[in-house]
PDB file of C-alpha atoms in Angstrom:
ATOM      1  CA  UNK A  65     -32.387  -2.909  22.180  1.00 76.00           C
ATOM      2  CA  UNK A  66     -31.159  -6.400  21.557  1.00 83.00           C
ATOM      3  CA  UNK A  67     -29.149  -6.603  18.182  1.00 83.00           C
ATOM      4  CA  UNK A  68     -31.563  -9.197  16.346  1.00 86.00           C
ATOM      5  CA  UNK A  69     -34.258  -6.769  16.804  1.00 86.00           C
ATOM      6  CA  UNK A  70     -32.116  -4.121  15.463  1.00 84.00           C
ATOM      7  CA  UNK A  71     -31.885  -5.984  12.524  1.00 85.00           C
ATOM      8  CA  UNK A  72     -35.468  -7.224  12.308  1.00 87.00           C
ATOM      9  CA  UNK A  73     -36.426  -3.278  12.482  1.00 87.00           C
ATOM     10  CA  UNK A  74     -33.860  -2.374   9.689  1.00 85.00           C
ATOM     11  CA  UNK A  75     -33.069  -5.120   7.330  1.00 87.00           C
ATOM     12  CA  UNK A  76     -35.580  -4.046   4.459  1.00 85.00           C
ATOM     13  CA  UNK A  77     -34.266  -0.451   4.030  1.00 84.00           C
ATOM     14  CA  UNK A  78     -30.333  -1.952   3.999  1.00 84.00           C
ATOM     15  CA  UNK A  79     -31.526  -4.326   1.318  1.00 84.00           C
ATOM     16  CA  UNK A  80     -32.415  -1.394  -0.459  1.00 83.00           C
ATOM     17  CA  UNK A  81     -29.393   0.594   0.352  1.00 81.00           C
ATOM     18  CA  UNK A  82     -27.696  -2.272  -1.171  1.00 82.00           C
ATOM     19  CA  UNK A  83     -29.937  -2.475  -4.385  1.00 81.00           C
ATOM     20  CA  UNK A  84     -28.842   1.077  -5.277  1.00 77.00           C
ATOM     21  CA  UNK A  85     -25.529   0.817  -4.160  1.00 76.00           C
ATOM     22  CA  UNK A  86     -25.064  -2.311  -6.790  1.00 73.00           C
ATOM     23  CA  UNK A  87     -27.509  -0.636  -9.572  1.00 66.00           C
ATOM     24  CA  UNK A  88     -30.098  -2.709  -9.069  1.00 52.00           C
ATOM     25  CA  UNK A  89     -32.554   0.335  -8.283  1.00 56.00           C
ATOM     26  CA  UNK A  90     -32.817   4.260  -9.020  1.00 61.00           C
ATOM     27  CA  UNK A  91     -32.720   6.379  -6.491  1.00 64.00           C
ATOM     28  CA  UNK A  92     -33.064  10.757  -6.767  1.00 67.00           C
ATOM     29  CA  UNK A  93     -30.038  12.825  -5.289  1.00 66.00           C
ATOM     30  CA  UNK A  94     -32.491  13.833  -2.236  1.00 65.00           C
ATOM     31  CA  UNK A  95     -33.526   9.999  -1.737  1.00 72.00           C
ATOM     32  CA  UNK A  96     -29.819   8.824  -1.629  1.00 72.00           C
ATOM     33  CA  UNK A  97     -29.090  12.051   0.554  1.00 73.00           C
ATOM     34  CA  UNK A  98     -31.912  10.605   3.192  1.00 73.00           C
ATOM     35  CA  UNK A  99     -30.667   7.137   2.741  1.00 78.00           C
ATOM     36  CA  UNK A 100     -27.433   7.874   3.795  1.00 77.00           C
ATOM     37  CA  UNK A 101     -28.438   9.898   6.651  1.00 79.00           C
ATOM     38  CA  UNK A 102     -30.385   7.269   7.925  1.00 79.00           C
ATOM     39  CA  UNK A 103     -27.529   4.464   7.390  1.00 82.00           C
ATOM     40  CA  UNK A 104     -25.287   6.727   9.297  1.00 81.00           C
ATOM     41  CA  UNK A 105     -27.413   6.867  12.068  1.00 79.00           C
ATOM     42  CA  UNK A 106     -27.757   3.322  12.279  1.00 84.00           C
ATOM     43  CA  UNK A 107     -24.249   2.667  11.916  1.00 83.00           C
ATOM     44  CA  UNK A 108     -23.352   5.339  14.615  1.00 81.00           C
ATOM     45  CA  UNK A 109     -26.309   3.571  16.892  1.00 82.00           C
ATOM     46  CA  UNK A 110     -24.444   0.178  16.217  1.00 84.00           C
ATOM     47  CA  UNK A 111     -20.866   1.182  16.957  1.00 81.00           C
ATOM     48  CA  UNK A 112     -22.250   2.112  20.468  1.00 78.00           C
ATOM     49  CA  UNK A 113     -24.148  -0.805  21.177  1.00 83.00           C
ATOM     50  CA  UNK A 114     -23.015  -3.482  19.042  1.00 84.00           C
ATOM     51  CA  UNK A 115     -19.289  -2.273  18.589  1.00 82.00           C
ATOM     52  CA  UNK A 116     -17.664  -5.781  17.742  1.00 82.00           C
ATOM     53  CA  UNK A 117     -20.809  -6.978  15.785  1.00 85.00           C
ATOM     54  CA  UNK A 118     -20.557  -8.327  12.193  1.00 86.00           C
ATOM     55  CA  UNK A 119     -23.529  -6.258  11.678  1.00 86.00           C
ATOM     56  CA  UNK A 120     -21.414  -2.923  12.635  1.00 85.00           C
ATOM     57  CA  UNK A 121     -18.943  -3.986  10.055  1.00 84.00           C
ATOM     58  CA  UNK A 122     -21.534  -4.529   7.600  1.00 86.00           C
ATOM     59  CA  UNK A 123     -23.148  -0.793   8.266  1.00 84.00           C
ATOM     60  CA  UNK A 124     -19.614   0.513   7.494  1.00 83.00           C
ATOM     61  CA  UNK A 125     -19.082  -0.900   4.501  1.00 83.00           C
ATOM     62  CA  UNK A 126     -22.464   0.046   3.177  1.00 83.00           C
ATOM     63  CA  UNK A 127     -21.996   3.273   4.346  1.00 82.00           C
ATOM     64  CA  UNK A 128     -18.876   3.788   2.398  1.00 80.00           C
ATOM     65  CA  UNK A 129     -19.880   2.147  -0.480  1.00 80.00           C
ATOM     66  CA  UNK A 130     -23.332   4.610  -0.396  1.00 78.00           C
ATOM     67  CA  UNK A 131     -20.882   7.814  -0.091  1.00 77.00           C
ATOM     68  CA  UNK A 132     -19.244   6.621  -3.084  1.00 73.00           C
ATOM     69  CA  UNK A 133     -22.444   6.127  -4.978  1.00 70.00           C
ATOM     70  CA  UNK A 134     -23.359   9.859  -3.821  1.00 69.00           C
ATOM     71  CA  UNK A 135     -20.340  11.479  -4.643  1.00 64.00           C
ATOM     72  CA  UNK A 136     -18.713   8.869  -7.990  1.00 60.00           C
ATOM     73  CA  UNK A 137     -20.371  12.025 -10.364  1.00 52.00           C
ATOM     74  CA  UNK A 138     -19.379  15.065  -8.150  1.00 53.00           C
ATOM     75  CA  UNK A 139     -17.232  17.659  -9.760  1.00 54.00           C
ATOM     76  CA  UNK A 140     -14.015  17.918  -8.001  1.00 53.00           C
ATOM     77  CA  UNK A 141     -11.650  20.872  -7.310  1.00 59.00           C
ATOM     78  CA  UNK A 142      -8.473  20.888  -7.814  1.00 63.00           C
ATOM     79  CA  UNK A 143      -7.624  20.641  -4.052  1.00 64.00           C
ATOM     80  CA  UNK A 144      -9.009  17.462  -4.559  1.00 66.00           C
ATOM     81  CA  UNK A 145      -5.660  16.039  -5.752  1.00 76.00           C
ATOM     82  CA  UNK A 146      -3.898  17.098  -2.399  1.00 78.00           C
ATOM     83  CA  UNK A 147      -7.065  15.462   0.011  1.00 79.00           C
ATOM     84  CA  UNK A 148      -6.183  12.498  -1.424  1.00 83.00           C
ATOM     85  CA  UNK A 149      -2.687  12.184  -0.831  1.00 85.00           C
ATOM     86  CA  UNK A 150      -3.359  13.792   2.839  1.00 85.00           C
ATOM     87  CA  UNK A 151      -6.593  12.282   3.691  1.00 85.00           C
ATOM     88  CA  UNK A 152      -7.984   9.230   1.581  1.00 86.00           C
ATOM     89  CA  UNK A 153      -4.600   7.242   1.161  1.00 90.00           C
ATOM     90  CA  UNK A 154      -3.896   7.424   5.111  1.00 91.00           C
ATOM     91  CA  UNK A 155      -7.781   6.154   5.837  1.00 88.00           C
ATOM     92  CA  UNK A 156      -7.486   3.457   3.047  1.00 89.00           C
ATOM     93  CA  UNK A 157      -4.129   2.599   4.658  1.00 92.00           C
ATOM     94  CA  UNK A 158      -5.498   2.370   7.794  1.00 91.00           C
ATOM     95  CA  UNK A 159      -8.247   0.484   6.583  1.00 88.00           C
ATOM     96  CA  UNK A 160      -5.669  -2.266   5.120  1.00 90.00           C
ATOM     97  CA  UNK A 161      -3.554  -2.051   8.322  1.00 92.00           C
ATOM     98  CA  UNK A 162      -3.580  -5.856   8.613  1.00 92.00           C
ATOM     99  CA  UNK A 163      -2.875  -6.373   5.262  1.00 92.00           C
ATOM    100  CA  UNK A 164       0.427  -4.180   5.588  1.00 94.00           C
ATOM    101  CA  UNK A 165       1.528  -6.006   8.738  1.00 95.00           C
ATOM    102  CA  UNK A 166       0.825  -9.338   6.321  1.00 95.00           C
ATOM    103  CA  UNK A 167       3.049  -7.763   3.492  1.00 95.00           C
ATOM    104  CA  UNK A 168       5.830  -6.696   5.432  1.00 96.00           C
ATOM    105  CA  UNK A 169       6.063  -9.930   7.381  1.00 96.00           C
ATOM    106  CA  UNK A 170       6.012 -11.979   3.996  1.00 95.00           C
ATOM    107  CA  UNK A 171       8.592  -9.404   2.545  1.00 96.00           C
ATOM    108  CA  UNK A 172      10.776  -9.998   5.690  1.00 97.00           C
ATOM    109  CA  UNK A 173      10.487 -13.516   5.850  1.00 97.00           C
ATOM    110  CA  UNK A 174      11.660 -13.584   1.942  1.00 97.00           C
ATOM    111  CA  UNK A 175      14.739 -11.472   2.769  1.00 97.00           C
ATOM    112  CA  UNK A 176      15.788 -13.573   5.777  1.00 97.00           C
ATOM    113  CA  UNK A 177      15.591 -16.917   3.406  1.00 97.00           C
ATOM    114  CA  UNK A 178      17.362 -14.685   0.488  1.00 96.00           C
ATOM    115  CA  UNK A 179      20.257 -13.751   2.896  1.00 96.00           C
ATOM    116  CA  UNK A 180      20.231 -17.595   4.434  1.00 96.00           C
ATOM    117  CA  UNK A 181      20.278 -19.197   1.071  1.00 96.00           C
ATOM    118  CA  UNK A 182      23.366 -16.785  -0.342  1.00 96.00           C
ATOM    119  CA  UNK A 183      25.304 -17.539   2.920  1.00 95.00           C
ATOM    120  CA  UNK A 184      24.797 -21.404   2.610  1.00 94.00           C
ATOM    121  CA  UNK A 185      25.470 -21.351  -1.347  1.00 93.00           C
ATOM    122  CA  UNK A 186      27.787 -18.225  -2.516  1.00 91.00           C
ATOM    123  CA  UNK A 187      26.376 -19.243  -6.199  1.00 91.00           C
ATOM    124  CA  UNK A 188      23.103 -18.290  -4.790  1.00 94.00           C
ATOM    125  CA  UNK A 189      22.815 -15.009  -6.400  1.00 92.00           C
ATOM    126  CA  UNK A 190      23.705 -16.324  -9.795  1.00 93.00           C
ATOM    127  CA  UNK A 191      20.322 -18.624  -9.503  1.00 92.00           C
ATOM    128  CA  UNK A 192      18.374 -15.078  -8.438  1.00 91.00           C
ATOM    129  CA  UNK A 193      20.022 -12.146 -10.161  1.00 89.00           C
ATOM    130  CA  UNK A 194      21.529 -13.756 -12.942  1.00 90.00           C
ATOM    131  CA  UNK A 195      24.983 -14.987 -14.071  1.00 89.00           C
ATOM    132  CA  UNK A 196      25.691 -11.846 -16.387  1.00 91.00           C
ATOM    133  CA  UNK A 197      24.531  -9.224 -13.762  1.00 90.00           C
ATOM    134  CA  UNK A 198      26.707 -10.943 -10.725  1.00 91.00           C
ATOM    135  CA  UNK A 199      30.160 -11.101 -13.213  1.00 92.00           C
ATOM    136  CA  UNK A 200      29.463  -7.673 -13.830  1.00 92.00           C
ATOM    137  CA  UNK A 201      29.336  -7.157 -10.622  1.00 91.00           C
ATOM    138  CA  UNK A 202      32.482  -9.100  -9.284  1.00 92.00           C
ATOM    139  CA  UNK A 203      34.439  -6.613 -12.130  1.00 92.00           C
ATOM    140  CA  UNK A 204      33.187  -3.501 -10.777  1.00 90.00           C
ATOM    141  CA  UNK A 205      34.272  -4.939  -7.155  1.00 91.00           C
ATOM    142  CA  UNK A 206      37.989  -5.851  -8.553  1.00 91.00           C
ATOM    143  CA  UNK A 207      37.896  -2.166 -10.152  1.00 88.00           C
ATOM    144  CA  UNK A 208      37.040  -0.768  -6.545  1.00 87.00           C
ATOM    145  CA  UNK A 209      33.701   0.696  -7.758  1.00 87.00           C
ATOM    146  CA  UNK A 210      31.338  -2.074  -6.368  1.00 86.00           C
ATOM    147  CA  UNK A 211      28.437   0.323  -6.730  1.00 85.00           C
ATOM    148  CA  UNK A 212      29.172   1.444 -10.491  1.00 83.00           C
ATOM    149  CA  UNK A 213      26.076  -0.601 -11.791  1.00 82.00           C
ATOM    150  CA  UNK A 214      23.929   2.708 -10.449  1.00 82.00           C
ATOM    151  CA  UNK A 215      26.247   4.887 -12.725  1.00 79.00           C
ATOM    152  CA  UNK A 216      25.958   3.014 -16.065  1.00 73.00           C
ATOM    153  CA  UNK A 217      23.367   5.436 -17.889  1.00 78.00           C
ATOM    154  CA  UNK A 218      22.608   9.038 -17.668  1.00 81.00           C
ATOM    155  CA  UNK A 219      21.094  10.346 -14.851  1.00 81.00           C
ATOM    156  CA  UNK A 220      18.058  11.395 -16.241  1.00 83.00           C
ATOM    157  CA  UNK A 221      17.266   8.282 -18.430  1.00 82.00           C
ATOM    158  CA  UNK A 222      18.222   6.188 -15.444  1.00 85.00           C
ATOM    159  CA  UNK A 223      15.536   8.407 -13.340  1.00 85.00           C
ATOM    160  CA  UNK A 224      13.091   7.795 -15.960  1.00 87.00           C
ATOM    161  CA  UNK A 225      14.038   4.089 -16.673  1.00 87.00           C
ATOM    162  CA  UNK A 226      13.987   3.077 -12.958  1.00 87.00           C
ATOM    163  CA  UNK A 227      10.347   4.984 -11.972  1.00 88.00           C
ATOM    164  CA  UNK A 228       8.661   3.546 -14.680  1.00 89.00           C
ATOM    165  CA  UNK A 229       9.690   0.202 -13.884  1.00 86.00           C
ATOM    166  CA  UNK A 230       9.180   0.604 -10.458  1.00 85.00           C
ATOM    167  CA  UNK A 231       5.781   1.648 -11.116  1.00 87.00           C
ATOM    168  CA  UNK A 232       5.323  -1.642 -13.041  1.00 87.00           C
ATOM    169  CA  UNK A 233       6.714  -3.380 -10.572  1.00 85.00           C
ATOM    170  CA  UNK A 234       3.940  -2.454  -7.966  1.00 86.00           C
ATOM    171  CA  UNK A 235       0.875  -2.594 -10.115  1.00 84.00           C
ATOM    172  CA  UNK A 236       2.147  -6.489 -11.035  1.00 85.00           C
ATOM    173  CA  UNK A 237       2.431  -7.122  -7.234  1.00 86.00           C
ATOM    174  CA  UNK A 238      -1.086  -5.442  -6.858  1.00 84.00           C
ATOM    175  CA  UNK A 239      -2.543  -7.120  -9.883  1.00 83.00           C
ATOM    176  CA  UNK A 240      -1.483 -10.575  -8.521  1.00 84.00           C
ATOM    177  CA  UNK A 241      -4.205 -10.045  -5.859  1.00 81.00           C
ATOM    178  CA  UNK A 242      -6.466 -10.992  -8.588  1.00 77.00           C
ATOM    179  CA  UNK A 243      -5.441 -14.757  -8.700  1.00 74.00           C
ATOM    180  CA  UNK A 244      -6.188 -14.183  -4.771  1.00 73.00           C
ATOM    181  CA  UNK A 245      -4.014 -12.848  -2.036  1.00 79.00           C
ATOM    182  CA  UNK A 246      -1.349 -15.891  -3.044  1.00 84.00           C
ATOM    183  CA  UNK A 247      -0.284 -14.169  -6.170  1.00 83.00           C
ATOM    184  CA  UNK A 248       0.671 -11.156  -4.215  1.00 89.00           C
ATOM    185  CA  UNK A 249       2.675 -13.297  -2.121  1.00 90.00           C
ATOM    186  CA  UNK A 250       4.414 -15.061  -4.696  1.00 90.00           C
ATOM    187  CA  UNK A 251       5.318 -11.185  -6.095  1.00 89.00           C
ATOM    188  CA  UNK A 252       6.750 -10.484  -2.322  1.00 92.00           C
ATOM    189  CA  UNK A 253       8.506 -13.489  -1.869  1.00 93.00           C
ATOM    190  CA  UNK A 254      10.389 -13.170  -4.865  1.00 92.00           C
ATOM    191  CA  UNK A 255      11.350  -9.810  -4.688  1.00 92.00           C
ATOM    192  CA  UNK A 256      12.270 -10.144  -0.886  1.00 95.00           C
ATOM    193  CA  UNK A 257      14.608 -12.945  -1.817  1.00 96.00           C
ATOM    194  CA  UNK A 258      16.174 -10.871  -4.551  1.00 94.00           C
ATOM    195  CA  UNK A 259      17.125  -8.245  -1.932  1.00 95.00           C
ATOM    196  CA  UNK A 260      18.428 -10.687   0.915  1.00 96.00           C
ATOM    197  CA  UNK A 261      20.551 -12.452  -1.614  1.00 95.00           C
ATOM    198  CA  UNK A 262      21.791  -9.094  -3.052  1.00 93.00           C
ATOM    199  CA  UNK A 263      22.763  -7.435   0.086  1.00 94.00           C
ATOM    200  CA  UNK A 264      24.416 -10.600   1.669  1.00 96.00           C
ATOM    201  CA  UNK A 265      26.640 -11.134  -1.695  1.00 95.00           C
ATOM    202  CA  UNK A 266      27.905  -7.432  -0.750  1.00 94.00           C
ATOM    203  CA  UNK A 267      28.798  -8.715   2.907  1.00 95.00           C
ATOM    204  CA  UNK A 268      30.265 -11.828   2.015  1.00 94.00           C
ATOM    205  CA  UNK A 269      32.771  -9.567  -0.030  1.00 92.00           C
ATOM    206  CA  UNK A 270      33.194  -6.923   2.824  1.00 93.00           C
ATOM    207  CA  UNK A 271      31.163  -4.583   1.404  1.00 92.00           C
ATOM    208  CA  UNK A 272      28.109  -4.590   4.184  1.00 92.00           C
ATOM    209  CA  UNK A 273      28.336  -1.158   5.158  1.00 93.00           C
ATOM    210  CA  UNK A 274      28.909   0.808   1.252  1.00 90.00           C
ATOM    211  CA  UNK A 275      26.532  -1.182  -0.247  1.00 91.00           C
ATOM    212  CA  UNK A 276      23.697  -0.469   2.778  1.00 92.00           C
ATOM    213  CA  UNK A 277      24.366   3.075   2.055  1.00 91.00           C
ATOM    214  CA  UNK A 278      23.913   2.662  -1.750  1.00 91.00           C
ATOM    215  CA  UNK A 279      20.955   0.399  -1.636  1.00 91.00           C
ATOM    216  CA  UNK A 280      18.951   2.176   1.092  1.00 94.00           C
ATOM    217  CA  UNK A 281      19.575   5.469   0.182  1.00 93.00           C
ATOM    218  CA  UNK A 282      16.844   4.756  -2.335  1.00 92.00           C
ATOM    219  CA  UNK A 283      15.680   1.616  -0.818  1.00 92.00           C
ATOM    220  CA  UNK A 284      13.807   3.128   1.961  1.00 95.00           C
ATOM    221  CA  UNK A 285      11.390   4.248  -0.332  1.00 94.00           C
ATOM    222  CA  UNK A 286      11.534   1.775  -2.685  1.00 93.00           C
ATOM    223  CA  UNK A 287      11.169  -1.449  -0.916  1.00 95.00           C
ATOM    224  CA  UNK A 288       8.202   0.476   1.111  1.00 95.00           C
ATOM    225  CA  UNK A 289       6.231   1.325  -1.690  1.00 93.00           C
ATOM    226  CA  UNK A 290       6.282  -2.539  -2.870  1.00 93.00           C
ATOM    227  CA  UNK A 291       5.382  -3.582   0.546  1.00 95.00           C
ATOM    228  CA  UNK A 292       2.049  -0.949   0.719  1.00 94.00           C
ATOM    229  CA  UNK A 293       1.779  -2.636  -2.932  1.00 92.00           C
ATOM    230  CA  UNK A 294       1.556  -5.901  -1.507  1.00 92.00           C
ATOM    231  CA  UNK A 295      -0.769  -5.013   1.171  1.00 92.00           C
ATOM    232  CA  UNK A 296      -2.973  -3.524  -1.538  1.00 91.00           C
ATOM    233  CA  UNK A 297      -2.982  -6.708  -3.429  1.00 91.00           C
ATOM    234  CA  UNK A 298      -3.834  -8.760  -0.231  1.00 91.00           C
ATOM    235  CA  UNK A 299      -6.648  -6.280   0.229  1.00 88.00           C
ATOM    236  CA  UNK A 300      -7.582  -6.796  -3.450  1.00 86.00           C
ATOM    237  CA  UNK A 301      -7.583 -10.827  -2.818  1.00 85.00           C
ATOM    238  CA  UNK A 302      -9.529 -10.525   0.179  1.00 84.00           C
ATOM    239  CA  UNK A 303     -12.124  -9.236  -1.235  1.00 81.00           C
ATOM    240  CA  UNK A 304     -12.788 -12.395  -3.281  1.00 76.00           C
ATOM    241  CA  UNK A 305     -11.651 -14.776  -0.788  1.00 77.00           C
ATOM    242  CA  UNK A 306     -13.382 -13.443   2.471  1.00 78.00           C
ATOM    243  CA  UNK A 307     -16.953 -11.627   0.580  1.00 76.00           C
ATOM    244  CA  UNK A 308     -18.364 -11.637   4.091  1.00 71.00           C
ATOM    245  CA  UNK A 309     -22.017  -9.583   4.231  1.00 69.00           C
ATOM    246  CA  UNK A 310     -21.581  -8.642   0.564  1.00 69.00           C
ATOM    247  CA  UNK A 311     -21.850 -11.083  -2.276  1.00 74.00           C
ATOM    248  CA  UNK A 312     -18.189 -12.172  -4.136  1.00 75.00           C
ATOM    249  CA  UNK A 313     -18.384  -9.690  -7.002  1.00 78.00           C
ATOM    250  CA  UNK A 314     -19.661  -6.709  -4.983  1.00 76.00           C
ATOM    251  CA  UNK A 315     -16.997  -7.422  -2.044  1.00 79.00           C
ATOM    252  CA  UNK A 316     -13.831  -7.742  -5.003  1.00 79.00           C
ATOM    253  CA  UNK A 317     -15.214  -4.440  -6.794  1.00 80.00           C
ATOM    254  CA  UNK A 318     -15.347  -2.802  -3.238  1.00 81.00           C
ATOM    255  CA  UNK A 319     -11.879  -4.403  -2.656  1.00 84.00           C
ATOM    256  CA  UNK A 320     -10.345  -3.407  -5.940  1.00 84.00           C
ATOM    257  CA  UNK A 321     -11.176  -0.034  -5.415  1.00 84.00           C
ATOM    258  CA  UNK A 322      -9.552   0.196  -1.882  1.00 85.00           C
ATOM    259  CA  UNK A 323      -6.306  -1.629  -3.399  1.00 87.00           C
ATOM    260  CA  UNK A 324      -6.191   0.824  -6.441  1.00 88.00           C
ATOM    261  CA  UNK A 325      -6.506   3.930  -3.921  1.00 88.00           C
ATOM    262  CA  UNK A 326      -3.363   2.442  -2.373  1.00 91.00           C
ATOM    263  CA  UNK A 327      -1.501   1.725  -4.855  1.00 89.00           C
ATOM    264  CA  UNK A 328      -1.967   5.083  -6.743  1.00 89.00           C
ATOM    265  CA  UNK A 329      -0.712   6.706  -3.670  1.00 89.00           C
ATOM    266  CA  UNK A 330       2.367   4.709  -3.785  1.00 91.00           C
ATOM    267  CA  UNK A 331       3.713   6.200  -7.420  1.00 90.00           C
ATOM    268  CA  UNK A 332       4.965   9.813  -6.080  1.00 91.00           C
ATOM    269  CA  UNK A 333       6.951   7.451  -3.348  1.00 93.00           C
ATOM    270  CA  UNK A 334       8.242   5.384  -6.431  1.00 91.00           C
ATOM    271  CA  UNK A 335       9.407   9.030  -8.268  1.00 92.00           C
ATOM    272  CA  UNK A 336      11.185   9.685  -5.039  1.00 93.00           C
ATOM    273  CA  UNK A 337      12.830   6.797  -4.946  1.00 92.00           C
ATOM    274  CA  UNK A 338      13.525   6.776  -8.631  1.00 91.00           C
ATOM    275  CA  UNK A 339      14.923  10.659  -8.700  1.00 92.00           C
ATOM    276  CA  UNK A 340      17.282   9.556  -5.481  1.00 92.00           C
ATOM    277  CA  UNK A 341      18.661   6.437  -7.416  1.00 88.00           C
ATOM    278  CA  UNK A 342      18.786   8.202 -10.480  1.00 87.00           C
ATOM    279  CA  UNK A 343      20.807  11.239  -9.453  1.00 89.00           C
ATOM    280  CA  UNK A 344      22.209  10.111  -6.038  1.00 89.00           C
ATOM    281  CA  UNK A 345      22.547   7.067  -5.207  1.00 88.00           C
ATOM    282  CA  UNK A 346      25.871   6.877  -7.658  1.00 86.00           C
ATOM    283  CA  UNK A 347      27.917   9.323  -5.813  1.00 87.00           C
ATOM    284  CA  UNK A 348      29.810   7.056  -3.689  1.00 87.00           C
ATOM    285  CA  UNK A 349      32.345  10.113  -3.017  1.00 89.00           C
ATOM    286  CA  UNK A 350      29.409  11.691  -1.191  1.00 91.00           C
ATOM    287  CA  UNK A 351      30.000  11.714   2.817  1.00 94.00           C
ATOM    288  CA  UNK A 352      28.382   9.096   4.723  1.00 93.00           C
ATOM    289  CA  UNK A 353      27.047  11.522   7.207  1.00 94.00           C
ATOM    290  CA  UNK A 354      25.128  13.117   4.237  1.00 94.00           C
ATOM    291  CA  UNK A 355      23.717   9.634   2.818  1.00 93.00           C
ATOM    292  CA  UNK A 356      22.718   7.949   6.052  1.00 95.00           C
ATOM    293  CA  UNK A 357      20.810  11.205   6.370  1.00 96.00           C
ATOM    294  CA  UNK A 358      18.749  10.950   3.439  1.00 95.00           C
ATOM    295  CA  UNK A 359      17.919   7.383   4.906  1.00 96.00           C
ATOM    296  CA  UNK A 360      16.873   8.507   8.208  1.00 97.00           C
ATOM    297  CA  UNK A 361      14.644  10.890   6.571  1.00 96.00           C
ATOM    298  CA  UNK A 362      13.077   8.740   4.075  1.00 96.00           C
ATOM    299  CA  UNK A 363      12.265   6.411   7.184  1.00 96.00           C
ATOM    300  CA  UNK A 364      11.121   9.153   9.140  1.00 97.00           C
ATOM    301  CA  UNK A 365       9.029  10.083   6.480  1.00 96.00           C
ATOM    302  CA  UNK A 366       7.835   6.299   6.159  1.00 95.00           C
ATOM    303  CA  UNK A 367       6.868   6.083   9.817  1.00 95.00           C
ATOM    304  CA  UNK A 368       4.917   9.421   9.653  1.00 95.00           C
ATOM    305  CA  UNK A 369       2.887   8.928   6.497  1.00 94.00           C
ATOM    306  CA  UNK A 370       2.084   4.640   6.666  1.00 94.00           C
ATOM    307  CA  UNK A 371       1.989   4.349  10.491  1.00 93.00           C
ATOM    308  CA  UNK A 372       1.198   7.886  12.428  1.00 93.00           C
ATOM    309  CA  UNK A 373      -0.800   9.757   9.939  1.00 92.00           C
ATOM    310  CA  UNK A 374      -3.317   6.585   9.204  1.00 92.00           C
ATOM    311  CA  UNK A 375      -4.140   6.321  12.942  1.00 91.00           C
ATOM    312  CA  UNK A 376      -4.705  10.001  13.587  1.00 88.00           C
ATOM    313  CA  UNK A 377      -7.282  10.488   9.976  1.00 85.00           C
ATOM    314  CA  UNK A 378      -8.813   7.350  11.449  1.00 82.00           C
ATOM    315  CA  UNK A 379      -9.238   8.713  14.872  1.00 79.00           C
ATOM    316  CA  UNK A 380     -11.155  12.150  13.290  1.00 67.00           C
ATOM    317  CA  UNK A 381      -8.316  14.462  13.754  1.00 51.00           C
ATOM    318  CA  UNK A 382      -9.389  15.843   9.974  1.00 45.00           C
ATOM    319  CA  UNK A 383     -10.350  19.490   9.258  1.00 44.00           C
ATOM    320  CA  UNK A 384     -13.684  20.263   8.739  1.00 36.00           C
ATOM    321  CA  UNK A 385     -14.013  20.862   5.275  1.00 40.00           C
ATOM    322  CA  UNK A 386     -12.694  17.100   5.085  1.00 40.00           C
ATOM    323  CA  UNK A 387     -15.474  15.826   6.822  1.00 40.00           C
ATOM    324  CA  UNK A 388     -17.494  14.513   3.898  1.00 40.00           C
ATOM    325  CA  UNK A 389     -14.813  11.647   4.119  1.00 44.00           C
ATOM    326  CA  UNK A 390     -15.551   8.252   4.556  1.00 41.00           C
ATOM    327  CA  UNK A 391     -13.974   6.617   7.971  1.00 41.00           C
ATOM    328  CA  UNK A 392     -11.534   3.877   7.008  1.00 43.00           C
ATOM    329  CA  UNK A 393     -13.118   0.366   6.165  1.00 44.00           C
ATOM    330  CA  UNK A 394     -12.970  -2.484   8.698  1.00 39.00           C
ATOM    331  CA  UNK A 395     -11.360  -5.305   7.181  1.00 41.00           C
TER     332      UNK A 395
END
């Protein structure tokens, strides 16, 4: 069947589903179930015969939206909490994989600019980090305790404060997507420049290895979560900038839900990073091998959860009890 014929035969049915999704039409549970079955059948046909067509993307997005409409009032089991992080977040990450790559690229460029600026101007750190912070760090270096800033407060207080601050920063990075993706780019750029100048500042004082072990002990998870938050913000902004076959408002609402799922998924990562920073980073007397092992384990987790697992989930390696979950959104 030609694609145009397929569209003409089904367009009225799809528009009816759109009205249900947008709240403009009422439907009984049985009607919703029948519509979902028909829609997924059309999606399967389109994926086989027109895999790269815009109509396939349209049907995929519509199927996900209808799925959410059906299950939004469903009473959830406690196991849903586990399901959320095991299946839904990885699927959302896969759907936002291009945004994640862009977020990483923007952050990496900002780190490079921050490092280069600090190399060319040793006072650059004062502009970015603040004069008082730099002076305090210089005093700590002179005392032979360059990482003393991580032991300035009680362990529990530091853990709680750092975790709350990091979660706040991640939600700001996400929320800046409301100002289109460029708002998120600005937040990522700001954080990247701070990291680049901070790490280079210690390099200039002959403390690259010691500072790297301290910073990346918690920073591996923390920086990853900020980059993932950036991907959520870009997803949010792109929903407004590139509505595709949806109205701009509907596209923005869908992208906001996808982005929120991603950003909520970072909260445990920030808790783990805050715990490490509050209770472990301060102990520079711990063996380098131990601290390096924690960094490598964190890196392995990042590679597994944000690269391997999303690909695995997308290709359908999901237990049968979770087959009612939608596939990753196409972006």
